[in-house]
Amino acid sequence: MAKRQEILLTGAGGQGLILASIVLAAAAVNDNKNVVQTQSYGPEARGGASMSSVIIDVDTIEYPKVTKPTVLLCMNQASYNKYLSKVEPGCVIITDSTFVSGPYKEELQIKSLPITRIAKEILKREVVANMLALGVINAATGLVNRDIFRESVYEMAPKGSGELNQKAFDLGYRLYEEGPEQLIRAAAQTSQQ
Amino acid sequence: MAEAKPVLMQGNEACALGALNAGVRFYAGYPITPSTEIAEQMAVLLPENGGVFIQMEDEIASMAAVIGASIGGMRTLTATSGPGFSLKQENLGYAIMAEIPCVVVNVQRVGPSTGVPTAPAQGDVMQARWGTHGDHPIIVFSPASVYEAYYLTIAAVNLSQKLRQPVIILLDEVIGHMREKVFIPEAGKLLVEKISDHVPADWKPYDEKGLTPLVPFGFGHYYHVTGLFHDQYGFPTGDPPQVERALDRLHAKLDRYRDEIVLTNYIGHKEPRVAIVTYGCTVRSARSVVKRAFWQDRLPVGLLSLQTIWPFPAREVEALAKQVDVIIVPEMNMGQLVGEVDRYACGQAKVIPLNRYDGEMITPDQMFELVGRWLP
């Protein structure tokens, strides 16, 4: 990780994106990096759209706001429409295809994965889609050491849900590396047995 | 001191933790965005640590409760935002006059009136100085990071106790709501001194000879507390020489401890031609400009950041003005502290304001562009 990384997590209120940004920031702190986390507090944060950002750098972080996102996560169509115009080629864009249907621009590096659907079908819990998304992001970017990140996910999860959240995080890695078809097929086989 | 472990912490949380570690055990307040997290934290921390948290009916009563608890011997804190800060002004003046220590946090938001509750602004700089009436002294800190929010709160509590003087922390919404990596040293064991053990036999609550420690009610001394001008025993007076002496006394406290109160920091070129003078979250953009202009491009640029904005760091600004051609004063308001900078630059340097008041931070690019225009 060379330069300042600016990560934008966007979606609908209730998808757990603010918590995800705090977990990502805590993981980066545990990985000895400098971090600033901010979130939108406006009327849009009360129902409707949710936006939070994390800046990670080895250097000290002065300006705390995102100017050029290097990673963008879109968990619903409205946020995809809104934030896609703010990124430049080179930014890693991850969309949740459960809710986002494009249009996808060829000049941009967009990875579309069924994040929420996988959480629902394989873990039977839609609420951990946020940690699954973090797994996907970290698999794609290597922002934070994977083991440290896993530990932080456990520590920051609500009491009693640490393991489930870790499972979701690991599943995010697999979703990124193996693709959704493979995961769904494997899950179907285990349920048949 | 144990080695500090880095943690992720929010500015408002740091403020609450700083207060707790400085011995604050009483909080009275009325929640308001963007300061609410301070109240939330205190509501958790104080009962756990033998303290008292009260949510009052409004900000006027909160300020009154804080003053009452202080004179009862507790270290106190209250937090609010612009609309609530307006309501606190009357009782704040009373605390200044009666020399009752307390710390008031104002997490600023866009005003006037209820303004934009969730957007940052630095519009309360002059209100913090002159919000309550009369020729009063005041101490105001303006933190630029989560860690500064922590240690300036501790400094505020200690100074307020030492000088029997209310201290205001003007936090920016950006700093209050931001989470950042910080190293918080572990709190040492607090030594709570029983003041009454060290009080001279001829103790007077408002001694004409100068600063005397506050002896809380219930510690064997009986005195009168009033917002009227008073003699050294606290009883009202309208006698001109006594009135003049009493007001001089209030200001002399701050003059005497000026070096402990006025905190500033200079970074950048040793012989700058263009300097930025700023405070609060705007310091962060300015630091990023210095990084680029001086550390990278070796341009003669410097930054004087003000952790203390009142009393105004006149001496530091005067010295800087003698060195540079231009002083740029970025502020997230229509120009408040710039007037003060101009006053002490005394025509030695050209003073240029950079203002933004749309509820967004001044960006490093915006500042860099203006600095570039004035470089030789």
XYZ file of C-alpha atoms in Angstrom:
569
model
C 0.000 0.000 0.000
C 1.890 3.011 -1.225
C -0.210 6.137 -1.205
C -3.221 7.538 0.547
C -6.213 5.226 0.150
C -9.678 6.765 0.181
C -12.490 4.272 0.655
C -16.124 5.254 0.183
C -18.820 2.908 1.478
C -22.246 3.828 0.128
C -25.720 2.334 0.177
C -29.012 2.553 2.015
C -29.444 3.367 5.694
C -29.684 0.098 7.651
C -27.224 -1.891 5.544
C -24.584 -1.476 8.238
C -22.167 0.601 6.220
C -21.254 2.996 9.007
C -20.397 0.069 11.258
C -18.429 -1.429 8.358
C -16.410 1.778 8.033
C -15.653 1.783 11.768
C -14.563 -1.871 11.629
C -12.344 -1.143 8.623
C -10.832 1.866 10.403
C -10.220 -0.116 13.616
C -8.594 -2.907 11.601
C -6.266 -0.405 9.938
C -5.353 1.023 13.361
C -4.554 -2.501 14.571
C -2.424 -2.907 11.439
C -0.421 0.170 12.526
C -1.668 2.495 9.831
C -2.954 6.033 10.132
C -6.706 6.290 9.767
C -9.485 8.849 9.623
C -13.122 7.743 9.475
C -16.043 10.060 8.753
C -19.687 9.545 7.906
C -22.571 11.539 6.517
C -24.726 13.016 9.270
C -27.138 14.921 7.086
C -30.854 14.327 6.695
C -29.918 11.640 4.157
C -28.462 9.588 7.039
C -31.929 9.356 8.626
C -33.470 6.838 6.273
C -32.459 6.791 2.636
C -28.840 7.083 1.626
C -25.855 6.274 3.808
C -22.265 7.258 3.114
C -19.176 6.719 5.187
C -15.542 7.079 4.321
C -12.233 5.774 5.576
C -8.839 7.226 4.708
C -5.824 4.992 5.285
C -2.235 6.128 4.893
C 1.210 5.301 6.203
C 1.874 9.054 6.290
C -0.053 11.331 8.684
C -3.506 12.227 7.409
C -4.184 15.959 7.334
C -7.234 16.692 5.187
C -9.874 14.282 6.534
C -12.322 14.284 3.623
C -12.356 12.163 0.492
C -11.340 13.968 -2.683
C -10.451 11.133 -5.067
C -11.840 7.759 -3.979
C -9.512 4.813 -4.580
C -12.145 2.273 -3.499
C -15.895 2.646 -3.929
C -18.507 0.229 -2.592
C -22.105 0.689 -3.789
C -24.738 -1.365 -1.995
C -27.781 0.096 -3.745
C -28.781 1.615 -7.066
C -29.233 5.181 -5.798
C -25.711 5.344 -4.381
C -24.296 3.789 -7.553
C -25.962 6.467 -9.644
C -24.743 9.193 -7.315
C -21.129 8.227 -6.668
C -20.049 6.638 -9.958
C -19.635 10.097 -11.468
C -17.195 11.023 -8.681
C -14.566 8.403 -9.479
C -11.754 8.281 -11.982
C -10.350 5.277 -13.853
C -8.110 3.313 -11.510
C -10.585 3.345 -8.642
C -11.635 -0.124 -7.482
C -15.439 -0.198 -7.702
C -17.437 -2.967 -6.074
C -21.182 -3.158 -6.461
C -23.733 -5.429 -4.839
C -25.538 -6.942 -7.831
C -28.413 -7.908 -5.512
C -29.456 -4.241 -5.708
C -27.368 -2.613 -8.442
C -28.108 -3.386 -12.064
C -25.709 -1.068 -13.839
C -25.167 0.490 -16.328
C -21.520 -0.583 -16.190
C -18.952 1.603 -17.866
C -16.173 -0.252 -19.650
C -13.439 2.266 -18.889
C -13.986 1.752 -15.158
C -12.830 -1.200 -13.103
C -16.200 -2.429 -11.793
C -16.631 -5.729 -9.992
C -20.254 -6.693 -9.581
C -20.969 -9.423 -7.001
C -24.211 -10.598 -5.310
C -23.018 -9.649 -1.807
C -26.367 -9.528 0.024
C -27.743 -12.557 -1.847
C -24.768 -14.679 -0.798
C -25.132 -13.550 2.829
C -28.812 -14.474 2.738
C -28.497 -17.802 0.896
C -25.346 -19.200 2.446
C -25.221 -17.692 5.924
C -29.016 -17.253 6.180
C -28.358 -13.810 7.621
C -28.742 -10.715 5.485
C -27.388 -8.484 8.285
C -23.809 -9.675 7.805
C -23.694 -8.467 4.188
C -21.621 -5.505 5.447
C -18.822 -7.744 6.787
C -19.031 -9.863 3.650
C -18.509 -6.679 1.649
C -15.435 -5.865 3.743
C -14.047 -9.313 2.890
C -14.584 -8.606 -0.801
C -12.936 -5.188 -0.548
C -9.919 -6.486 1.304
C -9.534 -9.429 -1.100
C -9.558 -6.957 -3.987
C -7.224 -4.372 -2.466
C -5.202 -5.859 0.425
C -5.717 -2.657 2.418
C -5.195 -4.355 5.779
C -3.418 -7.562 6.802
C -6.053 -10.296 6.502
C -5.490 -11.921 9.908
C -5.517 -8.598 11.728
C -8.702 -7.664 9.861
C -10.382 -10.959 10.876
C -9.485 -10.331 14.511
C -10.876 -6.796 14.346
C -14.124 -8.049 12.816
C -14.500 -10.395 15.786
C -13.655 -7.696 18.347
C -15.990 -5.072 16.905
C -18.983 -7.346 16.277
C -21.967 -7.133 18.634
C -21.667 -9.582 21.543
C -22.151 -13.203 20.503
C -21.984 -12.556 16.774
C -18.199 -12.482 16.374
C -17.925 -15.863 14.688
C -20.803 -15.261 12.318
C -19.269 -11.955 11.260
C -15.868 -13.573 10.762
C -17.526 -16.251 8.636
C -19.090 -13.530 6.515
C -15.724 -11.802 6.158
C -14.086 -15.050 4.993
C -16.965 -15.703 2.635
C -16.314 -12.288 1.114
C -12.798 -13.408 0.248
C -14.149 -16.588 -1.337
C -16.806 -14.661 -3.220
C -14.128 -12.435 -4.716
C -11.687 -15.238 -5.455
C -13.994 -18.062 -6.564
C -17.021 -16.203 -7.901
C -20.676 -16.553 -6.877
C -21.607 -19.611 -8.997
C -18.974 -21.765 -7.343
C -20.107 -20.695 -3.855
C -23.782 -21.334 -4.522
C -23.063 -24.743 -6.075
C -20.884 -25.737 -3.107
C -23.563 -24.596 -0.674
C -26.248 -26.536 -2.546
C -24.143 -29.704 -2.403
C -23.584 -29.435 1.352
C -27.289 -28.897 2.008
C -28.172 -32.003 -0.089
C -25.798 -34.170 1.905
C 3.618 6.178 32.337
C 2.452 3.021 30.616
C 3.086 2.768 26.889
C 0.125 4.021 24.894
C -1.733 1.634 22.628
C -3.241 3.164 19.505
C -7.027 3.276 19.463
C -9.687 4.512 17.085
C -11.544 7.355 18.742
C -14.037 10.059 17.855
C -13.302 13.722 18.683
C -16.353 14.045 20.918
C -15.427 10.839 22.735
C -11.876 12.129 23.235
C -13.269 15.296 24.747
C -15.394 13.309 27.217
C -12.518 10.977 28.102
C -10.138 13.914 28.551
C -12.577 15.526 30.943
C -12.967 12.311 32.926
C -9.207 11.806 33.154
C -8.794 15.412 34.282
C -11.082 14.706 37.207
C -14.419 15.970 35.912
C -17.149 14.190 37.864
C -20.160 16.348 37.049
C -21.877 16.929 33.736
C -25.117 18.787 33.174
C -26.295 19.411 29.658
C -28.976 19.356 27.060
C -28.101 17.268 23.989
C -27.707 19.007 20.626
C -26.141 17.964 17.330
C -23.177 17.857 16.726
C -22.186 17.672 20.415
C -24.519 14.864 21.542
C -21.821 12.168 21.689
C -20.123 14.073 24.521
C -23.288 13.836 26.612
C -23.733 10.180 25.616
C -20.183 9.337 26.693
C -20.471 11.244 29.957
C -23.760 9.494 30.719
C -21.862 6.190 30.535
C -18.530 7.239 32.059
C -19.608 9.355 35.022
C -21.865 6.905 36.904
C -19.176 4.226 36.437
C -16.624 6.522 38.048
C -18.588 7.886 40.962
C -19.702 10.994 39.116
C -23.029 12.611 38.346
C -24.673 13.071 34.960
C -27.815 15.160 34.660
C -29.798 15.894 31.541
C -31.310 19.275 32.333
C -34.436 20.902 30.948
C -32.424 23.338 28.829
C -29.016 24.934 28.329
C -29.617 27.794 30.771
C -30.299 25.364 33.580
C -27.355 23.180 32.494
C -24.978 26.085 32.890
C -26.489 26.956 36.270
C -26.158 23.354 37.470
C -22.522 23.258 36.390
C -21.774 26.465 38.299
C -23.524 25.120 41.389
C -21.618 21.834 41.268
C -18.329 23.702 40.813
C -18.835 25.832 43.862
C -19.665 22.618 45.677
C -16.153 21.431 44.822
C -16.623 19.297 41.715
C -14.817 19.572 38.412
C -17.480 20.196 35.810
C -18.187 20.075 32.103
C -21.060 20.942 29.820
C -21.278 20.644 26.043
C -23.502 22.223 23.450
C -23.633 23.756 19.975
C -24.329 27.289 18.723
C -28.042 27.613 19.664
C -27.354 26.235 23.147
C -24.180 28.270 23.515
C -26.252 31.418 23.029
C -28.426 30.389 25.976
C -25.431 29.717 28.206
C -23.985 33.203 27.836
C -25.701 34.857 30.790
C -24.615 32.251 33.320
C -21.195 32.055 31.725
C -20.726 35.739 32.564
C -21.803 35.005 36.116
C -19.157 32.263 36.421
C -16.480 34.643 35.104
C -17.510 37.370 37.553
C -17.853 35.062 40.555
C -14.639 33.241 39.524
C -16.154 29.782 39.429
C -14.247 27.251 37.313
C -16.035 25.274 34.594
C -15.421 24.020 31.063
C -17.922 24.644 28.268
C -17.585 22.768 24.972
C -19.215 24.296 21.907
C -19.146 21.936 18.932
C -19.798 24.521 16.254
C -22.320 24.119 13.463
C -23.450 26.441 10.693
C -25.413 29.430 12.039
C -27.034 31.861 12.639
C -29.880 30.348 14.653
C -30.451 26.620 14.128
C -28.537 26.899 10.818
C -27.323 23.582 9.435
C -27.097 21.184 12.405
C -24.764 18.644 10.806
C -22.415 20.873 8.819
C -19.186 22.430 10.085
C -18.497 26.143 10.524
C -16.249 28.352 12.628
C -18.826 31.050 13.110
C -18.741 31.249 16.923
C -15.238 32.690 17.299
C -16.438 36.153 18.259
C -19.375 34.786 20.250
C -16.929 32.790 22.344
C -14.984 36.000 22.956
C -17.794 38.493 23.454
C -20.991 36.436 23.803
C -21.535 37.411 27.393
C -21.662 41.095 28.179
C -19.097 43.287 29.855
C -15.320 43.540 29.708
C -14.663 39.970 30.680
C -11.583 37.789 30.216
C -12.017 34.404 28.536
C -9.913 31.420 27.500
C -10.862 29.610 24.283
C -9.173 26.546 22.800
C -9.636 25.281 19.253
C -8.477 21.666 18.685
C -7.380 20.465 15.233
C -7.362 16.716 15.841
C -8.893 14.029 18.021
C -5.766 13.977 20.176
C -5.848 17.755 20.584
C -9.484 17.469 21.626
C -8.279 15.103 24.350
C -5.348 17.037 25.718
C -6.826 20.508 25.335
C -9.826 19.350 27.382
C -7.437 18.264 30.126
C -5.607 21.598 29.864
C -8.948 23.403 29.995
C -10.036 21.640 33.180
C -6.705 22.261 34.897
C -6.429 25.913 33.866
C -10.016 26.560 34.797
C -9.368 25.191 38.296
C -6.067 26.966 38.718
C -7.297 30.371 37.563
C -10.910 30.063 38.754
C -11.869 30.981 35.228
C -14.363 29.408 32.787
C -12.670 27.906 29.727
C -14.379 27.303 26.381
C -13.476 24.595 23.902
C -14.583 25.523 20.392
C -14.655 22.193 18.642
C -15.366 21.945 14.919
C -18.040 19.504 13.765
C -15.384 17.865 11.584
C -13.160 17.146 14.602
C -16.039 16.215 16.901
C -17.508 13.641 14.549
C -14.303 12.293 13.019
C -12.731 9.042 14.173
C -8.960 8.951 14.100
C -6.047 6.881 15.342
C -4.820 8.283 18.652
C -2.450 7.313 21.413
C -4.084 7.940 24.758
C -1.657 7.630 27.652
C -3.098 5.612 30.502
C -4.514 7.806 33.200
C -2.290 8.039 36.238
C -3.823 7.805 39.652
C -5.562 11.081 40.310
C -4.406 13.018 43.297
C -7.346 14.893 44.659
C -6.066 17.458 47.067
C -8.255 18.659 49.844
C -7.966 22.359 49.182
C -9.021 23.343 52.674
C -5.771 21.849 54.030
C -3.676 24.395 52.156
C -5.732 27.480 52.684
C -4.128 30.244 54.739
C -5.905 31.297 57.908
C -6.658 34.754 56.490
C -8.167 33.327 53.285
C -10.480 35.664 51.438
C -12.599 34.435 48.516
C -11.600 37.327 46.228
C -8.307 38.435 47.705
C -7.076 41.796 46.424
C -3.507 40.485 46.488
C -4.312 38.153 43.616
C -5.310 34.603 42.854
C -6.633 32.566 45.757
C -7.779 28.952 45.593
C -11.503 28.307 45.539
C -12.668 26.835 48.791
C -15.862 24.978 47.996
C -18.927 25.460 50.117
C -18.935 23.087 53.048
C -15.198 23.343 53.754
C -15.328 25.726 56.666
C -15.396 29.101 54.948
C -18.458 31.258 54.540
C -18.609 33.828 51.796
C -20.924 35.640 49.480
C -21.158 34.778 45.771
C -22.618 37.328 43.368
C -22.559 38.576 39.814
C -22.385 42.119 41.142
C -19.010 43.753 41.546
C -17.816 42.719 44.959
C -15.146 43.365 47.553
C -12.611 40.748 48.579
C -15.168 39.032 50.816
C -17.671 38.760 48.003
C -20.076 41.475 49.158
C -21.490 43.861 46.540
C -19.860 47.203 45.964
C -20.287 50.129 43.605
C -17.286 52.007 44.870
C -15.357 53.153 41.739
C -11.827 52.292 42.927
C -12.977 48.875 44.084
C -14.852 48.223 40.829
C -11.785 49.115 38.808
C -9.535 46.997 40.987
C -11.842 43.992 40.762
C -11.988 44.095 36.966
C -8.221 44.558 36.701
C -7.844 41.580 38.990
C -9.927 39.359 36.681
C -7.734 40.238 33.699
C -4.437 40.128 35.611
C -4.951 36.408 36.296
C -4.800 35.635 32.590
C -1.930 38.038 31.923
C 0.161 36.444 34.641
C -0.287 32.915 33.323
C -0.256 33.939 29.657
C 2.493 31.503 28.669
C 0.539 28.563 30.058
C -2.658 29.673 28.365
C -1.564 30.729 24.887
C -0.630 27.638 22.876
C 0.528 27.935 19.265
C 2.657 25.904 16.925
C 4.756 26.937 13.919
C 5.783 24.570 11.127
C 7.406 25.259 7.774
C 10.157 27.435 6.301
C 12.576 29.200 8.664
C 12.319 32.438 6.716
C 8.809 32.325 5.292
C 7.495 34.914 2.847
C 3.912 33.671 2.972
C 2.412 32.342 6.188
C -0.944 30.812 7.008
C -2.499 31.591 10.390
C -5.433 29.393 11.301
C -7.119 27.230 13.962
C -9.410 24.228 14.393
C -9.998 21.795 11.542
C -8.741 24.338 8.985
C -5.250 23.661 10.381
C -5.439 20.223 8.756
C -5.845 21.636 5.254
C -3.096 24.156 5.977
C -0.698 21.416 7.135
C -1.308 19.599 3.919
C -0.409 22.811 2.038
C 2.838 23.155 4.014
C 3.671 19.517 3.290
C 3.363 20.163 -0.415
C 4.735 23.705 -0.645
C 7.598 23.480 1.852
C 8.547 19.851 2.492
C 8.165 18.892 -1.158
C 8.826 22.061 -3.182
C 10.995 23.975 -0.615
C 8.909 27.126 -1.067
C 9.122 29.818 1.666
C 5.787 28.923 3.266
C 4.917 28.472 6.941
C 1.941 27.788 9.176
C 1.177 29.246 12.581
C -1.599 27.117 14.058
C -3.446 28.475 17.057
C -4.616 26.001 19.682
C -5.583 28.994 21.818
C -7.581 31.664 20.017
C -8.523 33.747 23.073
C -6.624 35.430 24.615
C -5.432 36.166 21.087
C -1.792 35.113 20.467
C -0.820 38.715 19.696
C 2.886 38.333 20.411
C 3.246 35.352 18.050
C 1.347 37.062 15.229
C 3.346 40.276 15.667
C 6.612 38.366 15.404
C 5.403 36.478 12.350
C 4.229 39.651 10.605
C 7.749 41.077 10.879
C 9.117 38.102 8.916
C 6.633 37.620 6.105
C 5.133 39.613 3.226
C 1.711 38.024 3.384
C -0.391 36.319 6.050
C -3.321 34.232 4.825
C -6.111 33.604 7.327
C -8.419 30.770 6.238
C -11.597 30.510 8.298
C -14.905 28.713 7.876
C -16.835 31.934 8.447
C -17.162 35.348 6.799
C -13.977 36.602 8.495
C -13.752 36.750 12.288
C -10.242 36.121 13.626
C -8.741 37.778 10.533
C -9.534 41.198 12.038
C -7.464 40.331 15.071
C -4.575 39.078 12.920
C -4.705 42.307 10.932
C -4.673 44.341 14.150
C -1.465 42.751 15.384
C 0.206 42.553 11.983
C 0.253 46.370 12.299
C 0.750 46.898 8.578
C 4.009 44.892 8.642
C 2.458 42.175 6.488
C -0.486 42.119 4.121
C -3.322 40.129 5.686
C -5.558 38.187 3.282
C -8.721 36.381 4.397
C -9.831 33.088 2.869
C -13.425 32.409 3.780
C -15.826 29.605 3.205
C -19.255 29.381 4.812
C -21.208 26.821 2.782
C -20.841 24.056 5.378
C -17.819 22.457 3.727
C -14.161 22.466 4.776
C -11.657 24.678 3.011
C -9.737 22.256 0.820
C -5.931 22.106 0.592
C -6.214 22.877 -3.162
C -8.152 26.052 -2.467
C -5.537 27.193 0.051
C -2.572 26.104 -2.075
C -3.845 28.111 -5.007
C -4.106 31.294 -2.901
C -0.671 30.760 -1.323
C 0.830 30.312 -4.802
C -0.591 33.631 -5.947
C 1.327 35.527 -3.245
C 4.663 33.740 -3.467
C 7.496 35.862 -4.842
